[in-house]
Coordinates of C-alpha atoms in Angstrom, one line a residue:
M20 CA -6.6 -28.6 18.3
P21 CA -2.6 -28.9 19.0
I22 CA -0.5 -27.4 16.7
V23 CA 2.5 -29.8 15.6
Q24 CA 5.7 -28.4 14.0
V25 CA 8.5 -30.4 12.7
L26 CA 12.1 -28.9 12.2
V27 CA 14.7 -30.5 10.1
M28 CA 18.1 -29.8 11.8
D29 CA 21.5 -30.5 10.1
P30 CA 23.0 -34.0 10.4
L31 CA 26.4 -33.0 11.6
F32 CA 28.4 -36.2 11.9
S33 CA 25.2 -38.5 11.3
D34 CA 24.1 -39.8 8.1
H35 CA 20.5 -38.9 8.8
S36 CA 18.9 -35.3 9.7
P37 CA 17.4 -35.2 13.1
L38 CA 13.9 -34.0 13.5
S39 CA 12.7 -31.5 16.3
I40 CA 8.9 -32.1 16.8
N41 CA 7.3 -29.5 18.8
V42 CA 3.6 -29.9 19.9
E43 CA 1.8 -26.7 20.9
E44 CA -1.4 -27.4 22.9
H45 CA -2.7 -24.0 23.4
R46 CA -1.8 -20.5 21.7
D47 CA -3.3 -17.2 22.8
A48 CA -6.2 -16.1 20.5
K49 CA -5.8 -12.7 19.2
K50 CA -8.9 -10.5 18.9
R51 CA -10.0 -10.6 15.4
P52 CA -12.2 -8.1 13.6
F53 CA -15.8 -8.6 13.2
K54 CA -16.7 -10.9 10.1
F55 CA -19.9 -10.5 8.2
F56 CA -21.3 -14.0 7.5
N57 CA -23.9 -14.1 4.7
C58 CA -26.5 -15.7 6.8
L59 CA -26.9 -12.8 8.6
A60 CA -28.6 -10.9 5.6
Q61 CA -31.5 -13.8 5.6
H62 CA -32.2 -12.8 9.4
P63 CA -35.8 -11.3 9.6
E64 CA -34.3 -8.4 11.8
F65 CA -31.5 -7.5 9.3
K66 CA -33.1 -4.6 7.4
N67 CA -34.4 -3.1 10.5
K68 CA -31.0 -3.1 12.2
I69 CA -29.5 -1.6 9.4
N70 CA -31.9 1.3 9.0
A71 CA -32.1 1.9 12.8
S72 CA -28.3 2.2 12.9
W73 CA -27.8 4.4 9.8
Q74 CA -29.0 7.6 11.5
I75 CA -25.9 9.5 12.1
K76 CA -25.8 12.9 10.3
G77 CA -22.4 14.5 9.1
R78 CA -20.4 15.0 6.2
G79 CA -18.1 13.2 3.9
M80 CA -16.4 9.9 4.9
Q81 CA -16.7 10.7 8.7
R82 CA -20.2 10.0 8.3
V83 CA -19.9 7.0 6.4
W84 CA -17.3 5.5 8.6
Q85 CA -19.4 6.5 12.0
N86 CA -22.6 4.9 10.5
L87 CA -20.6 1.8 9.5
M88 CA -19.0 1.3 12.9
K89 CA -22.6 1.6 14.6
V90 CA -23.9 -1.1 12.2
R91 CA -21.0 -3.4 12.8
R92 CA -22.0 -3.2 16.6
E93 CA -25.4 -4.0 15.8
L94 CA -24.8 -7.0 13.6
K95 CA -22.1 -8.2 16.1
Q96 CA -24.5 -8.4 18.6
L97 CA -27.2 -10.0 16.2
N98 CA -24.6 -12.5 15.4
Q99 CA -23.6 -13.5 19.1
R100 CA -27.4 -13.7 19.9
E101 CA -28.8 -15.7 17.0
Y102 CA -25.7 -17.7 15.4
M103 CA -23.2 -18.5 18.3
G104 CA -22.9 -22.1 18.7
V105 CA -24.6 -23.4 15.6
L106 CA -22.7 -26.6 15.7
E107 CA -24.2 -27.5 19.2
K108 CA -27.8 -26.5 17.9
V109 CA -27.6 -28.8 14.9
H110 CA -26.2 -31.8 17.0
K111 CA -29.1 -31.1 19.7
L112 CA -31.7 -30.9 17.0
R113 CA -30.6 -33.8 15.2
V114 CA -30.5 -36.0 18.7
E115 CA -34.1 -34.6 19.3
L116 CA -35.2 -35.9 15.7
M117 CA -33.7 -39.2 16.4
D118 CA -35.4 -39.7 19.7
M119 CA -38.7 -38.4 18.5
Q120 CA -38.8 -40.9 15.4
T121 CA -37.7 -43.8 17.8
H122 CA -40.6 -42.8 20.0
M123 CA -42.9 -42.8 17.1
R124 CA -42.2 -46.4 15.9
I125 CA -43.3 -47.9 19.1
I126 CA -46.3 -46.2 20.1
S127 CA -49.4 -44.9 18.3
I128 CA -48.7 -41.5 16.8
P129 CA -50.9 -38.7 17.9
Q130 CA -51.4 -35.4 15.8
C131 CA -49.2 -33.5 18.1
M132 CA -46.4 -35.5 17.9
I133 CA -46.4 -35.4 14.3
D134 CA -46.6 -31.8 14.2
E135 CA -43.6 -31.7 16.8
E136 CA -41.6 -34.1 14.5
K137 CA -42.2 -31.8 11.3
E138 CA -41.2 -28.6 13.5
I139 CA -37.7 -30.5 14.6
R140 CA -37.2 -31.4 11.0
T141 CA -37.9 -27.9 9.6
Q142 CA -35.3 -26.2 12.2
L143 CA -32.9 -28.9 11.6
N144 CA -32.9 -28.2 7.8
K145 CA -32.7 -24.5 8.7
W146 CA -29.7 -24.8 10.9
S147 CA -27.9 -27.3 9.0
R148 CA -27.9 -25.1 6.1
I149 CA -26.8 -22.1 8.1
E150 CA -23.9 -24.3 9.4
E151 CA -22.9 -25.2 5.9
T152 CA -22.9 -21.4 4.7
I153 CA -20.8 -20.3 7.5
Y154 CA -18.0 -23.2 7.1
K155 CA -18.3 -22.5 3.2
Q156 CA -17.4 -18.9 4.0
K157 CA -15.0 -19.5 6.6
S158 CA -13.2 -22.2 4.0
R159 CA -13.3 -20.2 1.0
V160 CA -14.2 -23.1 -1.1
Q161 CA -16.4 -21.4 -3.9
W162 CA -16.4 -24.4 -6.4
L163 CA -18.9 -26.4 -4.5
K164 CA -22.6 -25.7 -4.4
L165 CA -24.4 -25.5 -0.9
G166 CA -27.1 -28.2 -0.3
D167 CA -24.6 -31.3 -0.9
S168 CA -24.0 -31.8 2.6
N169 CA -20.3 -30.7 2.1
T170 CA -20.3 -29.6 5.7
S171 CA -17.5 -31.9 6.9
Y172 CA -15.3 -31.0 4.0
F173 CA -16.0 -27.1 4.5
Y174 CA -14.8 -27.7 8.3
A175 CA -11.8 -29.5 7.5
S176 CA -11.0 -26.6 4.8
M177 CA -11.3 -23.8 7.3
K178 CA -9.2 -25.8 9.7
N179 CA -6.4 -26.1 7.3
R180 CA -6.7 -22.4 6.2
K181 CA -6.4 -21.6 10.1
S182 CA -3.2 -23.6 10.5
Q183 CA -1.8 -22.0 7.3
N184 CA -2.6 -18.5 8.5
Q185 CA -0.6 -18.8 11.6
I186 CA 3.1 -17.8 12.1
T187 CA 4.3 -19.8 15.0
M188 CA 8.0 -19.7 14.3
L189 CA 10.7 -17.5 12.5
T190 CA 14.3 -17.7 11.6
K191 CA 16.3 -14.4 12.0
D192 CA 19.1 -13.2 10.1
D193 CA 21.4 -14.6 12.5
D194 CA 19.8 -18.0 12.2
T195 CA 18.4 -17.9 15.6
I196 CA 14.6 -19.2 15.8
I197 CA 12.1 -17.5 17.9
R198 CA 8.6 -18.8 18.9
D199 CA 7.3 -15.9 21.0
S200 CA 4.5 -14.1 19.4
E201 CA 5.4 -10.6 20.4
E202 CA 9.0 -11.2 19.4
I203 CA 7.6 -12.6 15.9
T204 CA 5.9 -9.4 15.5
R205 CA 8.9 -7.2 16.2
E206 CA 11.1 -9.0 14.1
A207 CA 8.6 -8.7 11.0
V208 CA 8.4 -5.0 11.6
R209 CA 12.1 -4.8 11.9
F210 CA 12.6 -6.9 8.6
Y211 CA 10.3 -4.9 6.3
Q212 CA 11.5 -1.5 7.8
N213 CA 14.8 -2.4 6.6
L214 CA 13.5 -3.8 3.3
L215 CA 11.5 -0.7 2.4
G216 CA 14.0 1.8 4.2
Q217 CA 13.3 5.1 5.8
A218 CA 11.0 7.9 4.9
N219 CA 12.6 10.8 3.1
S220 CA 11.0 14.4 3.7
L221 CA 13.2 15.9 1.1
M222 CA 12.2 14.7 -2.4
P223 CA 14.3 16.1 -5.2
A224 CA 12.2 17.7 -7.8
T225 CA 12.5 17.7 -11.5
Q226 CA 14.0 21.0 -12.9
P227 CA 12.1 22.5 -15.7
E228 CA 15.2 24.2 -17.1
V229 CA 17.0 20.8 -17.7
L230 CA 13.9 19.5 -19.6
R231 CA 13.8 22.5 -21.8
D232 CA 17.4 22.3 -22.6
G233 CA 17.3 18.5 -23.4
P234 CA 15.8 16.8 -26.4
V235 CA 12.3 17.1 -27.0
L236 CA 9.6 15.7 -29.5
S237 CA 8.3 17.7 -32.1
K238 CA 4.5 18.3 -32.8
A239 CA 4.4 15.5 -35.3
Q240 CA 6.5 13.0 -33.2
Q241 CA 3.8 13.9 -30.6
L242 CA 0.9 13.1 -32.5
E243 CA 2.3 9.7 -33.9
L244 CA 2.3 8.6 -30.2
I245 CA -1.5 9.0 -29.7

């Protein structure tokens, strides 16, 4: 899906502001961290994967972190093996069901065909629900309930969030516009470094003598504050 940007420019001598339209067909995808989808917890292998992975011995948070890394690798492989291409699976099952039901209308129906049609419907229902839960989680739309065939809406919301989460252009302090992703990253780091300032290794400490010589609360005043 192309990314379209519109930049409103200065009118100069005209009574209209010219528009600069930039259409970007493809943007290099960045490596994203593994995201846990709720449908993984319903997989029959899920608990066994967790138990088998959580075996690293150690102490404290290092043990927890190492076990979490191993669990993440196992769940990532499970997700890639079982849930990649959910949209294609749903489309394929829907086509198979339509073909099967069309075929059943024009010939006498043997029991094996009835059983096959029932199995396809069961699989289609299963994968349609998985598709809906994934899109719902990606879109972060929490006020709609599952099971209402909201897949199209969830998918549109997910695409909208994806477009909003991208920074494809920045205007620098000198009003120059940058579009390169690496340059945008450097400019963002530079801006916040200047905003937050530099780290100070020598922090002035409070002098106890100054506190003792200044006005202090009496015992009664301290009790009134409680």
